[in-house]
Amino acid sequence: MPLRTIPLLDTAELAQRQFQQTVRNTRLGQPEAPVLDPRQRPLRDLRISVTDRCNFRCTYCMPKNAFGRDHAFLSHEEVLRFEEITRLAQLFVHLGVRKIRLTGGEPLLRKNIERLIEMLATIDGIDLTLTTNASILAKKAQSLRDAGLQRITVSLDAMDDITFRRINDVNFPLDRVLEGIDAAARVGLTPIKINTVVKRGINENAILPLIRRFKGSGHILRFIEFMDVGATNGWRMDDVVSAAEIVAAIDAEFPLEAIDPNYQGEVAERWRFKDGSGEIGVIASVTQAFCRDCTRMRLSTNGRLFTCLFASHGYDIRALLRNDATNDELLRAITTVWQNRDDNYSERRTANTPRAEKIEMSYIGG
Ligand code: SAM
Ligand code: SF4
Ligand code: SF4
């Protein structure tokens, strides 16, 4: 697919130069075949972390004891610029990526995120979406939609204010998130997916209230097993509520039947309510690993490529970008990273897998 020209921007000189090079160098031709890793998995999805910062301190992701006042967040210079992200996104699409998810940290905290969305929305043939804690979604839903965002995923772990505030650990009220979801629905950022991380002893009681609230709304609830991402969230296998337990709890009150995945490699197992009032998903990342179908590359806030959520090292593509690499050089680098990928962490995980080196989720994007 030829890369499309995107409008010139009023930005810093270096970014301008790199950007103009992309525009000059747009005739890349069609790749001959999908890029496959050694396990024959194609490169199809790209998750881009646009900031490592967040206004929440969810206990399973950025616990206060590890992300408090002394935590060193990335500097402005270290963070990839919009022109750099867009250029890389174009190259990824050229190599077969069809879905791009903006994430973080909290992506809506990135200044002028709408501008990045506008730039990415000019790339043909991609499904463009974003995952947010929805803390400022009510204010931003319309501008995100106007910028070209197609749909949105919201994280929401409880339907009662006390539990919700306890999990976000910054005393953030539940109502504001619910207002954000309503605003997103009004402007057409649909279908809305709502992600709930279930942690034993913390919020398994939230499963049925969430179902009662959103069943029949058209929004798709997805329950995620608590994962051992990073090294700071104190993960223990005992805290994982399995997807099977979650489905059984829902099925007992609201009968469910399994449905086929939308596409190969979909991470959520799909179930629909037998009464026809919609569907839910469960993401069994711990108890039923789906590495075999994993088609995701992650681009971190500071321009490292990660081929697995549980990786300890990333490839520094920012260094190439900022050293005037050509598009061909960048394409070769991305292809090589993917072709050398042999990740299957979740298939090998045990309760005792060491956690020291793994990169934090907020840094590479969930
Ligand atoms: N801040 C945004 C949000 O919360 O939606 C986007 C970034 S967040 C890292 C992306 C997703 O990762 C969220 O849905 C979050 O619930 C999920 N997540 C974070 N830590 C997790 C963990 N330890 N296990 C499972 N999911 C996790
Ligand atoms: Fe922030 Fe999202 Fe992590 Fe919660 S899950 S701390 S909202 S990045
Ligand atoms: Fe993909 Fe790594 Fe998760 Fe397996 S463990 S599904 S390879 S991100």
mmCIF file of C-alpha atoms and ligand atoms in Angstrom:
data_model
loop_
_atom_site.group_PDB
_atom_site.id
_atom_site.type_symbol
_atom_site.label_atom_id
_atom_site.label_comp_id
_atom_site.label_asym_id
_atom_site.label_seq_id
_atom_site.Cartn_x
_atom_site.Cartn_y
_atom_site.Cartn_z
ATOM 1 C CA MET A 1 0.000 0.000 0.000
ATOM 2 C CA PRO A 2 1.510 3.388 -0.904
ATOM 3 C CA LEU A 3 2.026 5.718 2.041
ATOM 4 C CA ARG A 4 -0.111 8.825 1.845
ATOM 5 C CA THR A 5 1.232 12.306 2.109
ATOM 6 C CA ILE A 6 0.123 14.067 5.271
ATOM 7 C CA PRO A 7 -0.038 17.844 5.751
ATOM 8 C CA LEU A 8 3.059 19.750 6.779
ATOM 9 C CA LEU A 9 3.186 20.924 10.350
ATOM 10 C CA ASP A 10 4.423 23.933 12.179
ATOM 11 C CA THR A 11 6.931 22.205 14.483
ATOM 12 C CA ALA A 12 10.567 22.111 15.540
ATOM 13 C CA GLU A 13 13.176 22.061 12.825
ATOM 14 C CA LEU A 14 14.408 18.527 13.368
ATOM 15 C CA ALA A 15 10.924 17.104 13.377
ATOM 16 C CA GLN A 16 10.237 19.048 10.180
ATOM 17 C CA ARG A 17 13.251 17.573 8.469
ATOM 18 C CA GLN A 18 12.385 14.039 9.436
ATOM 19 C CA PHE A 19 8.830 14.557 8.437
ATOM 20 C CA GLN A 20 9.744 15.967 5.040
ATOM 21 C CA GLN A 21 11.941 12.977 4.473
ATOM 22 C CA THR A 22 8.956 10.719 5.044
ATOM 23 C CA VAL A 23 6.945 12.702 2.548
ATOM 24 C CA ARG A 24 9.792 12.589 -0.015
ATOM 25 C CA ASN A 25 10.269 8.915 0.486
ATOM 26 C CA THR A 26 6.730 7.667 0.178
ATOM 27 C CA ARG A 27 7.042 5.283 -2.771
ATOM 28 C CA LEU A 28 7.797 2.096 -0.920
ATOM 29 C CA GLY A 29 5.913 -0.340 -3.088
ATOM 30 C CA GLN A 30 3.991 -3.311 -1.783
ATOM 31 C CA PRO A 31 5.807 -5.645 0.619
ATOM 32 C CA GLU A 32 6.098 -9.034 -1.042
ATOM 33 C CA ALA A 33 4.678 -11.044 1.852
ATOM 34 C CA PRO A 34 3.536 -10.444 5.422
ATOM 35 C CA VAL A 35 6.377 -10.128 7.888
ATOM 36 C CA LEU A 36 6.446 -13.305 9.986
ATOM 37 C CA ASP A 37 8.312 -14.127 13.157
ATOM 38 C CA PRO A 38 9.938 -17.573 13.586
ATOM 39 C CA ARG A 39 6.650 -18.908 15.004
ATOM 40 C CA GLN A 40 4.886 -17.810 11.771
ATOM 41 C CA ARG A 41 3.007 -14.981 13.490
ATOM 42 C CA PRO A 42 2.361 -11.951 11.256
ATOM 43 C CA LEU A 43 2.866 -8.367 12.413
ATOM 44 C CA ARG A 44 -0.696 -6.983 12.569
ATOM 45 C CA ASP A 45 -1.141 -4.733 15.604
ATOM 46 C CA LEU A 46 0.781 -1.803 16.977
ATOM 47 C CA ARG A 47 0.293 -0.389 20.461
ATOM 48 C CA ILE A 48 1.778 3.016 20.939
ATOM 49 C CA SER A 49 2.407 4.374 24.423
ATOM 50 C CA VAL A 50 2.167 8.156 24.058
ATOM 51 C CA THR A 51 3.079 9.015 27.644
ATOM 52 C CA ASP A 52 4.512 7.213 30.656
ATOM 53 C CA ARG A 53 2.547 9.492 33.015
ATOM 54 C CA CYS A 54 -0.807 8.894 34.588
ATOM 55 C CA ASN A 55 -3.115 10.700 37.002
ATOM 56 C CA PHE A 56 -4.188 7.359 38.554
ATOM 57 C CA ARG A 57 -2.093 4.998 40.643
ATOM 58 C CA CYS A 58 -3.992 1.766 40.011
ATOM 59 C CA THR A 59 -2.594 -0.691 42.489
ATOM 60 C CA TYR A 60 -2.113 -3.389 39.820
ATOM 61 C CA CYS A 61 -0.279 -1.071 37.401
ATOM 62 C CA MET A 62 1.464 1.989 38.919
ATOM 63 C CA PRO A 63 1.375 1.407 42.670
ATOM 64 C CA LYS A 64 2.165 4.517 44.728
ATOM 65 C CA ASN A 65 5.133 2.940 46.454
ATOM 66 C CA ALA A 66 6.875 2.536 43.072
ATOM 67 C CA PHE A 67 5.471 5.568 41.193
ATOM 68 C CA GLY A 68 5.455 8.166 43.942
ATOM 69 C CA ARG A 69 7.125 11.573 44.027
ATOM 70 C CA ASP A 70 10.616 10.203 43.475
ATOM 71 C CA HIS A 71 9.821 8.243 40.349
ATOM 72 C CA ALA A 72 11.738 9.576 37.331
ATOM 73 C CA PHE A 73 9.348 10.023 34.422
ATOM 74 C CA LEU A 74 10.696 10.615 30.917
ATOM 75 C CA SER A 75 11.780 14.118 29.917
ATOM 76 C CA HIS A 76 10.190 16.009 27.031
ATOM 77 C CA GLU A 77 13.228 15.347 24.805
ATOM 78 C CA GLU A 78 13.106 11.602 25.417
ATOM 79 C CA VAL A 79 9.498 11.239 24.367
ATOM 80 C CA LEU A 80 8.735 10.506 20.708
ATOM 81 C CA ARG A 81 7.270 13.469 18.846
ATOM 82 C CA PHE A 82 4.057 13.209 16.885
ATOM 83 C CA GLU A 83 5.910 13.376 13.569
ATOM 84 C CA GLU A 84 8.151 10.520 14.655
ATOM 85 C CA ILE A 85 5.221 8.412 15.789
ATOM 86 C CA THR A 86 3.317 9.063 12.578
ATOM 87 C CA ARG A 87 6.272 8.236 10.421
ATOM 88 C CA LEU A 88 6.788 4.936 12.218
ATOM 89 C CA ALA A 89 3.062 4.172 12.084
ATOM 90 C CA GLN A 90 3.093 4.625 8.307
ATOM 91 C CA LEU A 91 5.989 2.218 8.010
ATOM 92 C CA PHE A 92 4.271 -0.329 10.251
ATOM 93 C CA VAL A 93 1.145 -0.142 8.125
ATOM 94 C CA HIS A 94 3.289 -0.711 5.072
ATOM 95 C CA LEU A 95 4.547 -3.903 6.732
ATOM 96 C CA GLY A 96 1.042 -5.198 7.410
ATOM 97 C CA VAL A 97 -0.194 -3.544 10.609
ATOM 98 C CA ARG A 98 -3.956 -3.014 10.460
ATOM 99 C CA LYS A 99 -4.780 -1.929 13.988
ATOM 100 C CA ILE A 100 -3.219 0.870 15.995
ATOM 101 C CA ARG A 101 -4.046 1.444 19.651
ATOM 102 C CA LEU A 102 -2.901 4.541 21.529
ATOM 103 C CA THR A 103 -2.236 3.858 25.166
ATOM 104 C CA GLY A 104 0.120 4.748 27.994
ATOM 105 C CA GLY A 105 0.246 5.820 30.895
ATOM 106 C CA GLU A 106 -2.883 7.846 30.381
ATOM 107 C CA PRO A 107 -2.970 8.825 26.684
ATOM 108 C CA LEU A 108 -5.450 11.673 27.150
ATOM 109 C CA LEU A 109 -2.852 13.456 29.298
ATOM 110 C CA ARG A 110 -0.524 13.799 26.300
ATOM 111 C CA LYS A 111 -0.723 17.426 25.209
ATOM 112 C CA ASN A 112 -2.587 17.882 21.902
ATOM 113 C CA ILE A 113 -3.293 14.163 21.564
ATOM 114 C CA GLU A 114 -6.007 15.167 19.094
ATOM 115 C CA ARG A 115 -3.292 16.414 16.741
ATOM 116 C CA LEU A 116 -1.594 13.012 16.765
ATOM 117 C CA ILE A 117 -4.928 11.339 16.092
ATOM 118 C CA GLU A 118 -5.514 13.669 13.144
ATOM 119 C CA MET A 119 -2.144 12.703 11.729
ATOM 120 C CA LEU A 120 -2.655 8.959 12.219
ATOM 121 C CA ALA A 121 -6.186 9.130 10.845
ATOM 122 C CA THR A 122 -4.764 10.115 7.454
ATOM 123 C CA ILE A 123 -3.188 6.653 7.107
ATOM 124 C CA ASP A 124 -5.436 4.458 4.973
ATOM 125 C CA GLY A 125 -6.696 1.056 6.025
ATOM 126 C CA ILE A 126 -6.213 1.077 9.788
ATOM 127 C CA ASP A 127 -8.472 0.565 12.746
ATOM 128 C CA LEU A 128 -7.482 3.419 15.099
ATOM 129 C CA THR A 129 -8.441 3.222 18.736
ATOM 130 C CA LEU A 130 -7.339 4.326 22.198
ATOM 131 C CA THR A 131 -7.456 2.952 25.746
ATOM 132 C CA THR A 132 -8.149 5.432 28.547
ATOM 133 C CA ASN A 133 -9.024 5.639 32.224
ATOM 134 C CA ALA A 134 -11.719 8.129 31.073
ATOM 135 C CA SER A 135 -10.862 10.656 33.780
ATOM 136 C CA ILE A 136 -11.053 13.506 31.252
ATOM 137 C CA LEU A 137 -13.037 11.743 28.544
ATOM 138 C CA ALA A 138 -16.246 13.704 29.139
ATOM 139 C CA LYS A 139 -14.333 16.862 28.176
ATOM 140 C CA LYS A 140 -12.459 15.308 25.268
ATOM 141 C CA ALA A 141 -14.850 12.863 23.602
ATOM 142 C CA GLN A 142 -16.041 15.313 20.927
ATOM 143 C CA SER A 143 -12.572 16.594 20.019
ATOM 144 C CA LEU A 144 -11.231 13.022 19.814
ATOM 145 C CA ARG A 145 -14.056 12.053 17.492
ATOM 146 C CA ASP A 146 -13.561 15.188 15.383
ATOM 147 C CA ALA A 147 -9.854 14.364 15.098
ATOM 148 C CA GLY A 148 -10.702 10.986 13.531
ATOM 149 C CA LEU A 149 -10.657 8.510 16.405
ATOM 150 C CA GLN A 150 -12.967 5.635 15.507
ATOM 151 C CA ARG A 151 -13.722 4.006 18.832
ATOM 152 C CA ILE A 152 -12.493 3.814 22.383
ATOM 153 C CA THR A 153 -11.764 1.391 25.221
ATOM 154 C CA VAL A 154 -12.338 2.542 28.796
ATOM 155 C CA SER A 155 -10.852 0.903 31.883
ATOM 156 C CA LEU A 156 -13.296 0.564 34.752
ATOM 157 C CA ASP A 157 -12.774 -1.807 37.659
ATOM 158 C CA ALA A 158 -15.807 -1.281 39.901
ATOM 159 C CA MET A 159 -19.358 0.021 39.964
ATOM 160 C CA ASP A 160 -19.230 1.334 43.517
ATOM 161 C CA ASP A 161 -17.445 4.545 44.294
ATOM 162 C CA ILE A 162 -15.546 3.298 47.333
ATOM 163 C CA THR A 163 -13.920 0.335 45.563
ATOM 164 C CA PHE A 164 -13.237 2.431 42.482
ATOM 165 C CA ARG A 165 -11.430 5.115 44.512
ATOM 166 C CA ARG A 166 -9.491 2.444 46.399
ATOM 167 C CA ILE A 167 -8.221 0.891 43.160
ATOM 168 C CA ASN A 168 -7.272 4.132 41.379
ATOM 169 C CA ASP A 169 -5.671 5.190 44.694
ATOM 170 C CA VAL A 170 -5.986 8.908 43.955
ATOM 171 C CA ASN A 171 -9.544 9.239 45.263
ATOM 172 C CA PHE A 172 -10.941 9.730 41.763
ATOM 173 C CA PRO A 173 -14.762 9.575 41.679
ATOM 174 C CA LEU A 174 -16.566 6.924 39.672
ATOM 175 C CA ASP A 175 -19.189 9.346 38.332
ATOM 176 C CA ARG A 176 -16.684 11.193 36.186
ATOM 177 C CA VAL A 177 -15.718 7.960 34.412
ATOM 178 C CA LEU A 178 -19.358 7.073 33.814
ATOM 179 C CA GLU A 179 -19.902 10.575 32.383
ATOM 180 C CA GLY A 180 -16.933 9.961 30.092
ATOM 181 C CA ILE A 181 -18.420 6.696 28.831
ATOM 182 C CA ASP A 182 -21.763 8.398 28.159
ATOM 183 C CA ALA A 183 -20.060 11.246 26.304
ATOM 184 C CA ALA A 184 -18.088 8.798 24.163
ATOM 185 C CA ALA A 185 -21.294 6.969 23.276
ATOM 186 C CA ARG A 186 -23.053 10.231 22.379
ATOM 187 C CA VAL A 187 -20.352 11.277 19.907
ATOM 188 C CA GLY A 188 -20.171 7.803 18.323
ATOM 189 C CA LEU A 189 -16.847 6.431 19.606
ATOM 190 C CA THR A 190 -18.493 3.024 19.409
ATOM 191 C CA PRO A 191 -18.659 0.160 20.050
ATOM 192 C CA ILE A 192 -17.177 1.093 23.420
ATOM 193 C CA LYS A 193 -15.207 -1.613 25.155
ATOM 194 C CA ILE A 194 -14.929 -1.504 28.929
ATOM 195 C CA ASN A 195 -11.919 -3.295 30.431
ATOM 196 C CA THR A 196 -12.040 -4.598 33.981
ATOM 197 C CA VAL A 197 -8.981 -6.129 35.609
ATOM 198 C CA VAL A 198 -10.237 -8.622 38.177
ATOM 199 C CA LYS A 199 -8.138 -9.138 41.279
ATOM 200 C CA ARG A 200 -9.112 -11.595 43.961
ATOM 201 C CA GLY A 201 -10.224 -10.046 47.222
ATOM 202 C CA ILE A 202 -10.355 -6.607 45.607
ATOM 203 C CA ASN A 203 -13.068 -6.438 42.969
ATOM 204 C CA GLU A 204 -14.485 -9.816 42.004
ATOM 205 C CA ASN A 205 -17.701 -8.515 43.586
ATOM 206 C CA ALA A 206 -17.797 -5.863 40.858
ATOM 207 C CA ILE A 207 -18.370 -8.361 38.037
ATOM 208 C CA LEU A 208 -22.155 -8.715 38.330
ATOM 209 C CA PRO A 209 -22.860 -5.019 39.072
ATOM 210 C CA LEU A 210 -20.871 -4.111 35.944
ATOM 211 C CA ILE A 211 -22.891 -6.603 33.919
ATOM 212 C CA ARG A 212 -26.178 -5.234 35.296
ATOM 213 C CA ARG A 213 -25.172 -1.687 34.433
ATOM 214 C CA PHE A 214 -23.911 -2.289 30.879
ATOM 215 C CA LYS A 215 -25.902 -5.299 29.630
ATOM 216 C CA GLY A 216 -28.048 -4.118 26.754
ATOM 217 C CA SER A 217 -26.146 -0.820 26.363
ATOM 218 C CA GLY A 218 -24.196 -1.919 23.288
ATOM 219 C CA HIS A 219 -20.921 -1.493 25.240
ATOM 220 C CA ILE A 220 -18.767 -4.617 25.500
ATOM 221 C CA LEU A 221 -17.422 -5.499 28.934
ATOM 222 C CA ARG A 222 -14.119 -7.388 28.919
ATOM 223 C CA PHE A 223 -12.807 -8.987 32.063
ATOM 224 C CA ILE A 224 -9.029 -9.325 32.221
ATOM 225 C CA GLU A 225 -7.035 -11.675 34.396
ATOM 226 C CA PHE A 226 -4.623 -9.810 36.669
ATOM 227 C CA MET A 227 -1.197 -10.112 35.034
ATOM 228 C CA ASP A 228 2.369 -10.129 36.309
ATOM 229 C CA VAL A 229 3.418 -7.193 34.144
ATOM 230 C CA GLY A 230 6.391 -5.170 35.344
ATOM 231 C CA ALA A 231 8.089 -5.736 38.639
ATOM 232 C CA THR A 232 6.187 -3.540 41.054
ATOM 233 C CA ASN A 233 2.563 -4.666 41.357
ATOM 234 C CA GLY A 234 3.166 -7.497 43.822
ATOM 235 C CA TRP A 235 1.538 -10.097 41.550
ATOM 236 C CA ARG A 236 0.772 -13.521 42.985
ATOM 237 C CA MET A 237 -0.950 -16.370 41.168
ATOM 238 C CA ASP A 238 -3.403 -16.576 44.096
ATOM 239 C CA ASP A 239 -4.704 -13.089 43.213
ATOM 240 C CA VAL A 240 -5.707 -14.153 39.700
ATOM 241 C CA VAL A 241 -9.421 -14.788 39.201
ATOM 242 C CA SER A 242 -9.476 -17.076 36.189
ATOM 243 C CA ALA A 243 -11.519 -16.356 33.080
ATOM 244 C CA ALA A 244 -13.332 -19.652 33.694
ATOM 245 C CA GLU A 245 -14.407 -18.495 37.165
ATOM 246 C CA ILE A 246 -15.538 -15.155 35.768
ATOM 247 C CA VAL A 247 -17.624 -16.764 33.018
ATOM 248 C CA ALA A 248 -19.170 -19.214 35.512
ATOM 249 C CA ALA A 249 -20.153 -16.385 37.882
ATOM 250 C CA ILE A 250 -21.821 -14.423 35.086
ATOM 251 C CA ASP A 251 -23.434 -17.477 33.491
ATOM 252 C CA ALA A 252 -25.108 -18.443 36.783
ATOM 253 C CA GLU A 253 -27.146 -15.225 36.711
ATOM 254 C CA PHE A 254 -27.097 -14.254 33.031
ATOM 255 C CA PRO A 255 -26.806 -17.380 30.826
ATOM 256 C CA LEU A 256 -24.056 -17.157 28.240
ATOM 257 C CA GLU A 257 -22.990 -19.004 25.116
ATOM 258 C CA ALA A 258 -19.593 -18.926 23.418
ATOM 259 C CA ILE A 259 -19.187 -17.157 20.074
ATOM 260 C CA ASP A 260 -16.475 -17.217 17.439
ATOM 261 C CA PRO A 261 -13.626 -14.721 17.478
ATOM 262 C CA ASN A 262 -13.950 -11.736 15.125
ATOM 263 C CA TYR A 263 -10.543 -12.497 13.657
ATOM 264 C CA GLN A 264 -7.547 -14.741 14.208
ATOM 265 C CA GLY A 265 -5.456 -13.457 17.086
ATOM 266 C CA GLU A 266 -8.273 -11.685 18.942
ATOM 267 C CA VAL A 267 -7.192 -11.690 22.570
ATOM 268 C CA ALA A 268 -10.653 -11.762 24.132
ATOM 269 C CA GLU A 269 -12.697 -14.947 24.242
ATOM 270 C CA ARG A 270 -16.224 -13.863 23.225
ATOM 271 C CA TRP A 271 -19.478 -14.832 24.939
ATOM 272 C CA ARG A 272 -23.023 -13.593 24.270
ATOM 273 C CA PHE A 273 -26.025 -13.380 26.533
ATOM 274 C CA LYS A 274 -28.536 -16.052 25.555
ATOM 275 C CA ASP A 275 -31.319 -13.467 25.841
ATOM 276 C CA GLY A 276 -29.750 -11.571 22.928
ATOM 277 C CA SER A 277 -28.824 -8.475 24.945
ATOM 278 C CA GLY A 278 -25.202 -8.268 23.864
ATOM 279 C CA GLU A 279 -21.800 -9.819 24.400
ATOM 280 C CA ILE A 280 -18.864 -9.814 26.813
ATOM 281 C CA GLY A 281 -15.229 -10.846 26.530
ATOM 282 C CA VAL A 282 -12.767 -12.480 28.877
ATOM 283 C CA ILE A 283 -9.035 -12.154 28.475
ATOM 284 C CA ALA A 284 -7.380 -15.231 29.930
ATOM 285 C CA SER A 285 -3.828 -13.984 29.558
ATOM 286 C CA VAL A 286 -2.622 -16.011 32.542
ATOM 287 C CA THR A 287 -4.669 -19.222 32.568
ATOM 288 C CA GLN A 288 -4.968 -19.764 28.793
ATOM 289 C CA ALA A 289 -2.017 -18.130 27.106
ATOM 290 C CA PHE A 290 -2.616 -16.884 23.575
ATOM 291 C CA CYS A 291 1.009 -16.357 22.535
ATOM 292 C CA ARG A 292 0.477 -18.627 19.525
ATOM 293 C CA ASP A 293 -1.672 -15.930 17.918
ATOM 294 C CA CYS A 294 0.110 -12.871 19.265
ATOM 295 C CA THR A 295 0.552 -10.364 16.453
ATOM 296 C CA ARG A 296 1.357 -7.266 18.526
ATOM 297 C CA MET A 297 4.358 -4.970 18.533
ATOM 298 C CA ARG A 298 4.634 -2.251 21.169
ATOM 299 C CA LEU A 299 6.256 1.140 20.700
ATOM 300 C CA SER A 300 7.223 2.681 24.026
ATOM 301 C CA THR A 301 6.948 6.367 24.899
ATOM 302 C CA ASN A 302 10.665 6.870 24.309
ATOM 303 C CA GLY A 303 10.815 4.973 21.041
ATOM 304 C CA ARG A 304 11.761 1.417 21.945
ATOM 305 C CA LEU A 305 10.184 -1.516 20.143
ATOM 306 C CA PHE A 306 8.990 -4.344 22.383
ATOM 307 C CA THR A 307 7.851 -7.654 20.933
ATOM 308 C CA CYS A 308 6.214 -8.859 24.166
ATOM 309 C CA LEU A 309 4.404 -7.269 27.102
ATOM 310 C CA PHE A 310 6.767 -9.138 29.391
ATOM 311 C CA ALA A 311 10.011 -8.215 27.680
ATOM 312 C CA SER A 312 12.912 -6.740 29.557
ATOM 313 C CA HIS A 313 14.615 -5.039 26.605
ATOM 314 C CA GLY A 314 13.411 -2.982 23.686
ATOM 315 C CA TYR A 315 15.028 -2.048 20.397
ATOM 316 C CA ASP A 316 15.918 1.657 20.178
ATOM 317 C CA ILE A 317 14.255 2.807 16.957
ATOM 318 C CA ARG A 318 14.345 6.424 18.150
ATOM 319 C CA ALA A 319 18.113 6.417 17.772
ATOM 320 C CA LEU A 320 17.705 5.554 14.089
ATOM 321 C CA LEU A 321 14.943 8.119 13.611
ATOM 322 C CA ARG A 322 17.033 10.885 15.135
ATOM 323 C CA ASN A 323 20.065 9.936 13.093
ATOM 324 C CA ASP A 324 18.353 10.616 9.800
ATOM 325 C CA ALA A 325 17.675 6.983 8.895
ATOM 326 C CA THR A 326 15.882 6.502 5.594
ATOM 327 C CA ASN A 327 12.532 4.771 5.413
ATOM 328 C CA ASP A 328 14.225 1.711 3.929
ATOM 329 C CA GLU A 329 16.582 1.533 6.899
ATOM 330 C CA LEU A 330 13.706 1.873 9.341
ATOM 331 C CA LEU A 331 11.688 -0.790 7.531
ATOM 332 C CA ARG A 332 14.644 -3.133 7.640
ATOM 333 C CA ALA A 333 15.107 -2.501 11.353
ATOM 334 C CA ILE A 334 11.436 -3.161 12.179
ATOM 335 C CA THR A 335 11.398 -6.274 10.001
ATOM 336 C CA THR A 336 14.529 -7.610 11.656
ATOM 337 C CA VAL A 337 13.143 -7.032 15.152
ATOM 338 C CA TRP A 338 9.970 -8.936 14.231
ATOM 339 C CA GLN A 339 11.819 -11.721 12.436
ATOM 340 C CA ASN A 340 13.981 -12.290 15.508
ATOM 341 C CA ARG A 341 11.022 -12.456 17.859
ATOM 342 C CA ASP A 342 10.556 -15.716 19.673
ATOM 343 C CA ASP A 343 8.363 -14.557 22.577
ATOM 344 C CA ASN A 344 5.900 -16.845 24.327
ATOM 345 C CA TYR A 345 6.195 -15.716 27.935
ATOM 346 C CA SER A 346 2.639 -16.545 28.973
ATOM 347 C CA GLU A 347 2.992 -20.116 27.765
ATOM 348 C CA ARG A 348 6.025 -20.542 30.014
ATOM 349 C CA ARG A 349 4.905 -18.535 33.067
ATOM 350 C CA THR A 350 4.816 -20.282 36.416
ATOM 351 C CA ALA A 351 3.889 -18.943 39.831
ATOM 352 C CA ASN A 352 7.625 -18.577 40.495
ATOM 353 C CA THR A 353 8.765 -16.856 37.301
ATOM 354 C CA PRO A 354 11.297 -14.156 38.288
ATOM 355 C CA ARG A 355 9.991 -10.594 37.911
ATOM 356 C CA ALA A 356 13.000 -8.381 38.364
ATOM 357 C CA GLU A 357 13.730 -7.227 34.825
ATOM 358 C CA LYS A 358 10.351 -6.815 33.193
ATOM 359 C CA ILE A 359 9.374 -3.439 31.844
ATOM 360 C CA GLU A 360 6.401 -1.612 33.425
ATOM 361 C CA MET A 361 3.051 -1.614 31.621
ATOM 362 C CA SER A 362 2.669 2.176 31.778
ATOM 363 C CA TYR A 363 5.891 2.496 29.814
ATOM 364 C CA ILE A 364 5.087 0.195 26.917
ATOM 365 C CA GLY A 365 1.311 0.447 26.976
ATOM 366 C CA GLY A 366 -1.229 -2.178 27.980
HETATM 367 N N1 SAM B 1 -4.346 4.458 31.369
HETATM 368 C C1 SAM B 1 -5.101 3.801 30.393
HETATM 369 C C2 SAM B 1 -6.107 2.866 31.000
HETATM 370 O O1 SAM B 1 -5.980 2.548 32.163
HETATM 371 O O2 SAM B 1 -7.002 2.466 30.277
HETATM 372 C C3 SAM B 1 -4.269 3.075 29.349
HETATM 373 C C4 SAM B 1 -3.038 2.342 29.826
HETATM 374 S S1 SAM B 1 -3.342 0.922 30.857
HETATM 375 C C5 SAM B 1 -1.704 0.381 31.168
HETATM 376 C C6 SAM B 1 -3.982 -0.217 29.662
HETATM 377 C C7 SAM B 1 -4.747 -1.377 30.207
HETATM 378 O O3 SAM B 1 -3.880 -2.212 30.916
HETATM 379 C C8 SAM B 1 -5.870 -1.008 31.148
HETATM 380 O O4 SAM B 1 -7.085 -1.558 30.690
HETATM 381 C C9 SAM B 1 -5.451 -1.636 32.445
HETATM 382 O O5 SAM B 1 -6.539 -2.052 33.214
HETATM 383 C C10 SAM B 1 -4.591 -2.787 31.986
HETATM 384 N N2 SAM B 1 -3.662 -3.256 33.011
HETATM 385 C C11 SAM B 1 -2.744 -2.551 33.698
HETATM 386 N N3 SAM B 1 -2.065 -3.335 34.561
HETATM 387 C C12 SAM B 1 -2.564 -4.581 34.425
HETATM 388 C C13 SAM B 1 -2.275 -5.850 35.041
HETATM 389 N N4 SAM B 1 -1.342 -5.965 35.967
HETATM 390 N N5 SAM B 1 -2.977 -6.920 34.632
HETATM 391 C C14 SAM B 1 -3.932 -6.821 33.678
HETATM 392 N N6 SAM B 1 -4.232 -5.663 33.049
HETATM 393 C C15 SAM B 1 -3.563 -4.552 33.431
HETATM 394 FE FE1 SF4 B 2 -2.915 4.684 34.876
HETATM 395 FE FE2 SF4 B 2 -4.103 3.016 33.255
HETATM 396 FE FE3 SF4 B 2 -2.103 2.163 34.789
HETATM 397 FE FE4 SF4 B 2 -4.401 2.784 35.928
HETATM 398 S S1 SF4 B 2 -4.046 1.143 34.433
HETATM 399 S S2 SF4 B 2 -2.380 3.441 36.611
HETATM 400 S S3 SF4 B 2 -5.108 4.428 34.661
HETATM 401 S S4 SF4 B 2 -1.939 3.631 33.171
HETATM 402 FE FE1 SF4 B 3 2.184 -11.870 23.202
HETATM 403 FE FE2 SF4 B 3 4.110 -11.918 25.037
HETATM 404 FE FE3 SF4 B 3 1.531 -11.823 25.788
HETATM 405 FE FE4 SF4 B 3 2.548 -14.072 24.716
HETATM 406 S S1 SF4 B 3 3.142 -13.139 26.633
HETATM 407 S S2 SF4 B 3 0.584 -13.087 24.199
HETATM 408 S S3 SF4 B 3 3.998 -13.198 23.216
HETATM 409 S S4 SF4 B 3 2.644 -10.229 24.643
#
